[in-house]
mmCIF file of C-alpha atoms in Angstrom:
data_model
loop_
_atom_site.group_PDB
_atom_site.id
_atom_site.type_symbol
_atom_site.label_atom_id
_atom_site.label_comp_id
_atom_site.label_asym_id
_atom_site.label_seq_id
_atom_site.Cartn_x
_atom_site.Cartn_y
_atom_site.Cartn_z
ATOM 1 C CA MET M 13 0.000 0.000 0.000
ATOM 2 C CA GLY M 14 2.775 2.449 0.912
ATOM 3 C CA CYS M 15 2.952 5.893 2.485
ATOM 4 C CA SER M 16 3.000 9.225 0.707
ATOM 5 C CA MET M 17 4.789 12.416 1.636
ATOM 6 C CA MET M 18 5.821 15.696 0.094
ATOM 7 C CA VAL M 19 9.534 16.250 -0.488
ATOM 8 C CA PHE M 20 11.105 19.687 -0.899
ATOM 9 C CA VAL M 21 13.892 19.483 -3.505
ATOM 10 C CA ASN M 22 16.231 21.495 -5.723
ATOM 11 C CA VAL M 23 15.407 21.974 -9.380
ATOM 12 C CA THR M 24 18.820 22.366 -11.014
ATOM 13 C CA GLU M 25 18.070 20.451 -14.227
ATOM 14 C CA ASP M 26 15.230 20.607 -16.726
ATOM 15 C CA GLU M 27 13.008 17.717 -17.791
ATOM 16 C CA ASN M 28 15.766 16.439 -20.108
ATOM 17 C CA GLY M 29 18.551 16.559 -17.538
ATOM 18 C CA CYS M 30 20.164 19.746 -18.878
ATOM 19 C CA ASP M 31 21.534 22.173 -16.277
ATOM 20 C CA ILE M 32 19.532 25.309 -15.565
ATOM 21 C CA ILE M 33 22.322 27.852 -15.228
ATOM 22 C CA ASP M 34 20.918 31.348 -15.625
ATOM 23 C CA GLN M 35 17.680 33.298 -15.880
ATOM 24 C CA LYS M 36 17.485 32.709 -19.642
ATOM 25 C CA ASP M 37 17.603 28.941 -19.072
ATOM 26 C CA ARG M 38 14.979 29.210 -16.340
ATOM 27 C CA GLU M 39 12.589 31.226 -18.488
ATOM 28 C CA ALA M 40 12.886 28.727 -21.348
ATOM 29 C CA PHE M 41 12.304 25.952 -18.813
ATOM 30 C CA ARG M 42 9.219 27.696 -17.432
ATOM 31 C CA ILE M 43 7.699 27.853 -20.914
ATOM 32 C CA ARG M 44 8.497 24.234 -21.828
ATOM 33 C CA ILE M 45 7.265 22.863 -18.527
ATOM 34 C CA GLN M 46 3.738 23.994 -19.312
ATOM 35 C CA ALA M 47 3.429 20.966 -21.592
ATOM 36 C CA PRO M 48 1.900 18.028 -19.635
ATOM 37 C CA GLU M 49 4.371 15.487 -21.040
ATOM 38 C CA ASN M 50 7.316 17.612 -19.883
ATOM 39 C CA ARG M 51 5.823 17.936 -16.416
ATOM 40 C CA VAL M 52 5.593 14.153 -16.161
ATOM 41 C CA LYS M 53 9.215 13.792 -17.329
ATOM 42 C CA LEU M 54 10.387 16.296 -14.742
ATOM 43 C CA ALA M 55 8.428 14.626 -11.936
ATOM 44 C CA GLU M 56 9.952 11.272 -12.835
ATOM 45 C CA ARG M 57 13.447 12.774 -13.022
ATOM 46 C CA LEU M 58 13.128 14.433 -9.616
ATOM 47 C CA ARG M 59 11.840 11.208 -8.050
ATOM 48 C CA ASN M 60 14.553 9.049 -9.602
ATOM 49 C CA LYS M 61 17.308 11.492 -8.653
ATOM 50 C CA MET M 62 16.493 11.288 -4.940
ATOM 51 C CA GLU M 63 15.506 7.605 -4.821
ATOM 52 C CA TYR M 64 18.847 6.012 -3.909
ATOM 53 C CA ASP M 65 19.867 8.731 -1.437
ATOM 54 C CA LEU M 66 16.559 8.598 0.448
ATOM 55 C CA MET M 67 16.781 4.828 0.814
ATOM 56 C CA GLU M 68 20.373 5.126 2.052
ATOM 57 C CA ASP M 69 19.772 8.023 4.440
ATOM 58 C CA TYR M 70 16.558 6.569 5.880
ATOM 59 C CA LYS M 71 17.264 2.852 6.009
ATOM 60 C CA GLY M 72 14.663 1.021 8.024
ATOM 61 C CA HIS M 73 12.112 3.708 7.246
ATOM 62 C CA ILE M 74 12.240 3.906 3.449
ATOM 63 C CA ASP M 75 12.902 0.574 1.731
ATOM 64 C CA TYR M 76 11.983 1.676 -1.760
ATOM 65 C CA ILE M 77 10.377 4.502 -3.704
ATOM 66 C CA LYS M 78 7.439 3.500 -5.841
ATOM 67 C CA GLU M 79 7.217 4.408 -9.540
ATOM 68 C CA TYR M 80 4.457 6.870 -8.875
ATOM 69 C CA VAL M 81 3.742 10.088 -10.757
ATOM 70 C CA PRO M 82 1.689 12.611 -8.784
ATOM 71 C CA ASP M 83 -0.886 14.952 -10.235
ATOM 72 C CA VAL M 84 1.343 17.306 -12.247
ATOM 73 C CA SER M 85 -1.314 19.788 -13.346
ATOM 74 C CA GLN M 86 -0.570 23.444 -12.652
ATOM 75 C CA ASP M 87 -3.227 23.657 -9.937
ATOM 76 C CA SER M 88 -1.946 20.533 -8.191
ATOM 77 C CA ASP M 89 -0.914 20.470 -4.530
ATOM 78 C CA SER M 90 1.260 17.405 -5.222
ATOM 79 C CA PHE M 91 3.684 19.044 -7.653
ATOM 80 C CA ILE M 92 4.573 22.689 -7.083
ATOM 81 C CA LEU M 93 7.360 24.352 -9.051
ATOM 82 C CA GLY M 94 8.951 27.513 -7.724
ATOM 83 C CA THR M 95 9.647 28.723 -11.232
ATOM 84 C CA GLU M 96 5.878 28.851 -11.759
ATOM 85 C CA PHE M 97 4.573 29.586 -8.271
ATOM 86 C CA PRO M 98 7.290 31.270 -6.182
ATOM 87 C CA GLU M 99 4.766 32.572 -3.644
ATOM 88 C CA ARG M 100 3.413 29.074 -2.979
ATOM 89 C CA ILE M 101 6.952 27.845 -2.355
ATOM 90 C CA LYS M 102 7.588 30.769 0.004
ATOM 91 C CA THR M 103 4.396 30.087 1.950
ATOM 92 C CA CYS M 104 5.292 26.414 2.232
ATOM 93 C CA VAL M 105 8.722 27.244 3.663
ATOM 94 C CA GLN M 106 7.397 29.867 6.077
ATOM 95 C CA ASN M 107 4.935 27.326 7.486
ATOM 96 C CA TRP M 108 7.235 24.294 7.301
ATOM 97 C CA ASN M 109 8.379 23.894 10.904
ATOM 98 C CA VAL M 110 5.257 25.279 12.563
ATOM 99 C CA GLU M 111 3.114 22.704 10.747
ATOM 100 C CA ASN M 112 4.983 19.936 12.582
ATOM 101 C CA ALA M 113 4.196 21.603 15.899
ATOM 102 C CA LYS M 114 0.546 22.150 14.963
ATOM 103 C CA GLN M 115 0.192 18.530 13.860
ATOM 104 C CA CYS M 116 1.444 17.446 17.273
ATOM 105 C CA ILE M 117 -1.014 19.749 19.047
ATOM 106 C CA ARG M 118 -3.907 18.380 16.965
ATOM 107 C CA LYS M 119 -3.053 14.821 18.024
ATOM 108 C CA PHE M 120 -3.057 15.846 21.688
ATOM 109 C CA GLN M 121 -6.404 17.542 21.134
ATOM 110 C CA ASN M 122 -7.841 14.324 19.686
ATOM 111 C CA LEU M 123 -6.802 12.458 22.823
ATOM 112 C CA GLU M 124 -8.169 15.199 25.077
ATOM 113 C CA GLN M 125 -11.515 15.115 23.278
ATOM 114 C CA GLN M 126 -11.704 11.342 23.654
ATOM 115 C CA ALA M 127 -10.852 11.629 27.346
ATOM 116 C CA GLU M 128 -13.634 14.174 27.853
ATOM 117 C CA LYS M 129 -16.047 11.990 25.895
ATOM 118 C CA GLU M 130 -15.331 9.098 28.259
ATOM 119 C CA GLY M 131 -15.786 11.268 31.344
ATOM 120 C CA PHE M 132 -12.183 11.974 32.352
ATOM 121 C CA GLU M 133 -11.093 15.422 33.501
ATOM 122 C CA THR M 134 -7.457 15.107 32.450
ATOM 123 C CA LEU M 135 -5.485 13.309 29.785
ATOM 124 C CA SER M 136 -3.335 11.622 32.400
ATOM 125 C CA GLN M 137 -6.429 10.131 34.079
ATOM 126 C CA PHE M 138 -7.648 8.880 30.717
ATOM 127 C CA LEU M 139 -4.311 7.227 29.878
ATOM 128 C CA THR M 140 -4.041 5.712 33.360
ATOM 129 C CA ALA M 141 -7.437 4.082 32.850
ATOM 130 C CA LYS M 142 -6.233 2.644 29.543
ATOM 131 C CA ILE M 143 -3.415 0.626 31.137
ATOM 132 C CA SER M 144 -4.294 -3.056 30.840
ATOM 133 C CA LYS M 145 -3.670 -5.865 33.342
ATOM 134 C CA THR M 146 -0.451 -6.681 31.506
ATOM 135 C CA GLY M 147 0.800 -3.123 31.905
ATOM 136 C CA THR M 148 0.347 -2.056 28.288
ATOM 137 C CA PHE M 149 -2.040 0.504 26.890
ATOM 138 C CA GLU M 150 -5.344 -0.748 25.572
ATOM 139 C CA GLU M 151 -6.103 0.230 22.003
ATOM 140 C CA ILE M 152 -7.189 3.845 21.654
ATOM 141 C CA HIS M 153 -9.042 4.195 18.393
ATOM 142 C CA TYR M 154 -8.281 6.702 15.658
ATOM 143 C CA PRO M 155 -8.210 9.670 15.576
ATOM 144 C CA ALA M 156 -7.370 9.561 19.312
ATOM 145 C CA SER M 157 -4.365 7.366 18.612
ATOM 146 C CA LEU M 158 -1.105 6.996 20.527
ATOM 147 C CA TYR M 159 0.499 5.722 17.320
ATOM 148 C CA GLU M 160 -0.497 8.887 15.463
ATOM 149 C CA LEU M 161 0.723 10.973 18.404
ATOM 150 C CA ARG M 162 4.096 9.214 18.366
ATOM 151 C CA LYS M 163 4.560 9.990 14.666
ATOM 152 C CA ALA M 164 3.618 13.615 15.275
ATOM 153 C CA LEU M 165 6.024 13.854 18.231
ATOM 154 C CA ASP M 166 8.820 12.401 16.100
ATOM 155 C CA ALA M 167 8.239 15.076 13.456
ATOM 156 C CA ALA M 168 8.030 17.864 16.044
ATOM 157 C CA ASP M 169 11.342 16.613 17.449
ATOM 158 C CA GLY M 170 12.959 16.631 13.995
ATOM 159 C CA ILE M 171 12.921 12.849 13.555
ATOM 160 C CA PHE M 172 11.745 11.129 10.387
ATOM 161 C CA SER M 173 10.041 7.765 10.842
ATOM 162 C CA TYR M 174 8.035 5.456 8.615
ATOM 163 C CA GLY M 175 4.568 6.864 8.065
ATOM 164 C CA SER M 176 5.700 10.253 9.329
ATOM 165 C CA LEU M 177 3.030 12.938 9.382
ATOM 166 C CA SER M 178 5.582 15.525 8.256
ATOM 167 C CA ASN M 179 6.974 16.507 4.894
ATOM 168 C CA LEU M 180 10.659 15.968 4.151
ATOM 169 C CA ALA M 181 13.246 18.586 3.221
ATOM 170 C CA TYR M 182 15.894 17.157 0.909
ATOM 171 C CA PHE M 183 17.726 19.999 -0.777
ATOM 172 C CA THR M 184 20.844 22.165 -0.723
ATOM 173 C CA TYR M 185 21.256 25.893 -0.234
ATOM 174 C CA GLU M 186 24.130 28.390 -0.369
ATOM 175 C CA ASP M 187 25.720 30.447 2.379
ATOM 176 C CA GLN M 188 26.965 34.024 2.012
ATOM 177 C CA ASN M 189 30.199 32.776 0.398
ATOM 178 C CA GLY M 190 28.385 30.665 -2.182
ATOM 179 C CA MET M 191 29.256 27.410 -0.416
ATOM 180 C CA GLU M 192 26.608 24.717 -0.718
ATOM 181 C CA TRP M 193 25.080 23.074 2.359
ATOM 182 C CA PRO M 194 22.543 20.256 2.725
ATOM 183 C CA CYS M 195 19.174 20.609 4.399
ATOM 184 C CA HIS M 196 17.951 17.065 4.949
ATOM 185 C CA GLY M 197 15.219 16.190 7.429
ATOM 186 C CA VAL M 198 11.730 17.031 8.599
ATOM 187 C CA THR M 199 12.720 20.497 9.820
ATOM 188 C CA MET M 200 14.359 23.425 8.036
ATOM 189 C CA GLU M 201 17.012 25.554 9.681
ATOM 190 C CA GLU M 202 16.726 29.320 9.450
ATOM 191 C CA LYS M 203 19.625 29.813 7.022
ATOM 192 C CA ALA M 204 18.129 27.295 4.598
ATOM 193 C CA MET M 205 14.704 28.922 4.842
ATOM 194 C CA ASP M 206 16.151 32.377 4.208
ATOM 195 C CA PHE M 207 17.931 31.204 1.064
ATOM 196 C CA VAL M 208 14.826 29.502 -0.318
ATOM 197 C CA LEU M 209 12.719 32.595 0.384
ATOM 198 C CA ALA M 210 15.235 34.607 -1.658
ATOM 199 C CA HIS M 211 15.390 32.027 -4.475
ATOM 200 C CA PRO M 212 12.076 30.120 -4.618
ATOM 201 C CA GLU M 213 12.430 29.537 -8.358
ATOM 202 C CA ARG M 214 15.208 27.034 -7.655
ATOM 203 C CA TYR M 215 12.968 24.634 -5.738
ATOM 204 C CA ALA M 216 9.967 22.344 -5.990
ATOM 205 C CA LEU M 217 7.649 20.328 -3.794
ATOM 206 C CA ILE M 218 6.758 16.862 -5.066
ATOM 207 C CA GLU M 219 4.734 13.971 -3.684
ATOM 208 C CA ILE M 220 6.379 10.554 -3.548
ATOM 209 C CA VAL M 221 5.079 7.172 -2.398
ATOM 210 C CA TYR M 222 7.378 4.849 -0.451
ATOM 211 C CA ASP M 223 7.377 1.698 1.623
#
């Protein structure tokens, strides 16, 4: 069945694998990429380019990347190109880390609502009542799920795990001296965010499916 997630990546090559070097190249790329067949080619190229590295960097969590092409239409939320929609890329980056925190809060809220529904005043009382005779927690049904909470806590703590509720940053950025640095993980550091906000046309957000 697999899990899906959005991955934030560099776009340094066009749909044919040719380097995008300057603004002239990027403008020609922006025009060509309007063709549906070129959008599919680019999506496949971006997926294939990161496939091996993701499986190496996240062994035990990502065993393989499926040959899946997301919706590549221009109004898609599964394939967003900064060269077309720089403001959408900027908004995504500005909200990147806070979304992990909000996701965690929502999972706590689900548990709190379930506790109230069952007549408990506090979450700790509710969880205490869920401890079985063997000392383990009884099943707490979705959406009030400890499993979902654990995944959200992982993401809020900057940890990627299988089935993570977060998106994944997997790109490089430049410092003031033009030196390239990686930004790999579920959180983005401030320097990386600042560079992307200044150069959104160099990036994309793409959905992948993995197992």
